mmCIF file of C-alpha atoms in Angstrom:
data_model
loop_
_atom_site.group_PDB
_atom_site.id
_atom_site.type_symbol
_atom_site.label_atom_id
_atom_site.label_comp_id
_atom_site.label_asym_id
_atom_site.label_seq_id
_atom_site.Cartn_x
_atom_site.Cartn_y
_atom_site.Cartn_z
ATOM 1 C CA ARG A 1 -16.127 -7.195 -23.753
ATOM 2 C CA ASP A 2 -15.009 -3.661 -23.248
ATOM 3 C CA LEU A 3 -16.992 -0.758 -24.614
ATOM 4 C CA HIS A 4 -14.561 -0.154 -27.471
ATOM 5 C CA SER A 5 -15.217 -3.566 -29.016
ATOM 6 C CA PHE A 6 -18.724 -2.637 -30.094
ATOM 7 C CA PRO A 7 -18.887 -1.333 -33.661
ATOM 8 C CA THR A 8 -19.833 2.312 -34.023
ATOM 9 C CA ARG A 9 -20.522 4.419 -37.049
ATOM 10 C CA ARG A 10 -19.829 7.904 -35.791
ATOM 11 C CA SER A 11 -16.863 9.390 -34.049
ATOM 12 C CA SER A 12 -19.285 11.121 -31.672
ATOM 13 C CA ASP A 13 -20.268 7.643 -30.429
ATOM 14 C CA LEU A 14 -16.650 6.976 -29.480
ATOM 15 C CA VAL A 15 -16.434 10.281 -27.646
ATOM 16 C CA LEU A 16 -19.594 9.403 -25.731
ATOM 17 C CA ILE A 17 -18.208 5.985 -24.803
ATOM 18 C CA GLU A 18 -14.952 7.538 -23.591
ATOM 19 C CA GLN A 19 -16.875 10.070 -21.516
ATOM 20 C CA LEU A 20 -18.926 7.277 -19.926
ATOM 21 C CA GLU A 21 -15.776 5.304 -19.150
ATOM 22 C CA LEU A 22 -14.212 8.345 -17.475
ATOM 23 C CA LYS A 23 -17.339 8.973 -15.404
ATOM 24 C CA ILE A 24 -17.338 5.367 -14.237
ATOM 25 C CA LEU A 25 -13.615 5.366 -13.444
ATOM 26 C CA ASN A 26 -13.866 8.695 -11.639
ATOM 27 C CA SER A 27 -16.968 7.789 -9.654
ATOM 28 C CA PRO A 28 -16.655 7.745 -5.868
ATOM 29 C CA GLU A 29 -17.485 4.030 -5.846
ATOM 30 C CA SER A 30 -14.676 3.212 -8.284
ATOM 31 C CA LYS A 31 -12.170 5.279 -6.343
ATOM 32 C CA ILE A 32 -13.157 3.536 -3.105
ATOM 33 C CA GLU A 33 -12.858 0.115 -4.761
ATOM 34 C CA LEU A 34 -9.384 0.969 -6.040
ATOM 35 C CA GLU A 35 -8.283 2.050 -2.563
ATOM 36 C CA ILE A 36 -9.630 -1.145 -0.996
ATOM 37 C CA MET A 37 -7.898 -3.222 -3.659
ATOM 38 C CA GLU A 38 -4.652 -1.413 -2.845
ATOM 39 C CA TYR A 39 -5.055 -2.178 0.867
ATOM 40 C CA TYR A 40 -5.637 -5.859 0.151
ATOM 41 C CA ASN A 41 -2.576 -6.050 -2.053
ATOM 42 C CA THR A 42 -0.422 -4.108 0.411
ATOM 43 C CA TYR A 43 -1.415 -5.922 3.601
ATOM 44 C CA LEU A 44 -2.775 -9.287 2.447
ATOM 45 C CA ASN A 45 -0.752 -9.799 -0.746
ATOM 46 C CA ARG A 46 -3.864 -10.652 -2.718
ATOM 47 C CA ASP A 47 -6.837 -9.185 -4.504
ATOM 48 C CA PRO A 48 -10.049 -8.898 -2.505
ATOM 49 C CA ASP A 49 -12.776 -11.427 -3.101
ATOM 50 C CA LYS A 50 -16.119 -10.019 -4.191
ATOM 51 C CA ALA A 51 -17.681 -10.342 -0.735
ATOM 52 C CA GLY A 52 -14.797 -8.550 0.972
ATOM 53 C CA LEU A 53 -14.728 -5.741 -1.550
ATOM 54 C CA THR A 54 -18.484 -5.265 -1.235
ATOM 55 C CA HIS A 55 -18.330 -5.353 2.570
ATOM 56 C CA TRP A 56 -15.650 -2.690 2.863
ATOM 57 C CA LYS A 57 -17.164 -0.501 0.153
ATOM 58 C CA ASN A 58 -20.547 -0.605 1.921
ATOM 59 C CA THR A 59 -18.847 0.144 5.229
ATOM 60 C CA ILE A 60 -17.556 3.375 3.708
ATOM 61 C CA LEU A 61 -20.595 4.336 1.651
ATOM 62 C CA ASN A 62 -23.381 3.274 4.016
ATOM 63 C CA ASP A 63 -21.863 3.240 7.495
ATOM 64 C CA GLY A 64 -19.859 6.446 7.220
ATOM 65 C CA LYS A 65 -16.467 4.909 7.968
ATOM 66 C CA SER A 66 -13.435 6.517 6.357
ATOM 67 C CA THR A 67 -11.023 4.841 3.971
ATOM 68 C CA ASP A 68 -8.361 5.320 6.657
ATOM 69 C CA TRP A 69 -10.500 3.361 9.105
ATOM 70 C CA VAL A 70 -10.974 0.540 6.578
ATOM 71 C CA GLN A 71 -7.255 0.538 5.831
ATOM 72 C CA ASN A 72 -6.517 0.148 9.535
ATOM 73 C CA GLN A 73 -9.022 -2.714 9.838
ATOM 74 C CA ILE A 74 -7.452 -4.590 6.932
ATOM 75 C CA LYS A 75 -3.922 -3.844 8.138
ATOM 76 C CA ASN A 76 -4.721 -5.214 11.597
ATOM 77 C CA SER A 77 -6.896 -8.128 10.483
ATOM 78 C CA PRO A 78 -5.983 -11.642 11.645
ATOM 79 C CA GLU A 79 -5.024 -12.524 8.073
ATOM 80 C CA ALA A 80 -2.657 -9.561 7.781
ATOM 81 C CA LEU A 81 -1.111 -10.146 11.195
ATOM 82 C CA LYS A 82 -0.217 -13.722 10.214
ATOM 83 C CA LYS A 83 2.000 -12.446 7.419
#
């Protein structure tokens, strides 16, 4: 269920929910996930599985690799090179 499906009684509740949604969507983690998803779709013609998405996101967030580096790894992966 999305956040808008929960009943609310005040319009201020809706504003708060929208603000939370924007914070989540604009978080660094969400932006990184969207970029990784784009790389998978561009180079592998598929969505990433959960393990792959987590791996690449952690590579950026914890190992200090750039999104460009991850893009290059996906682009030159054995799976991508078979296509």
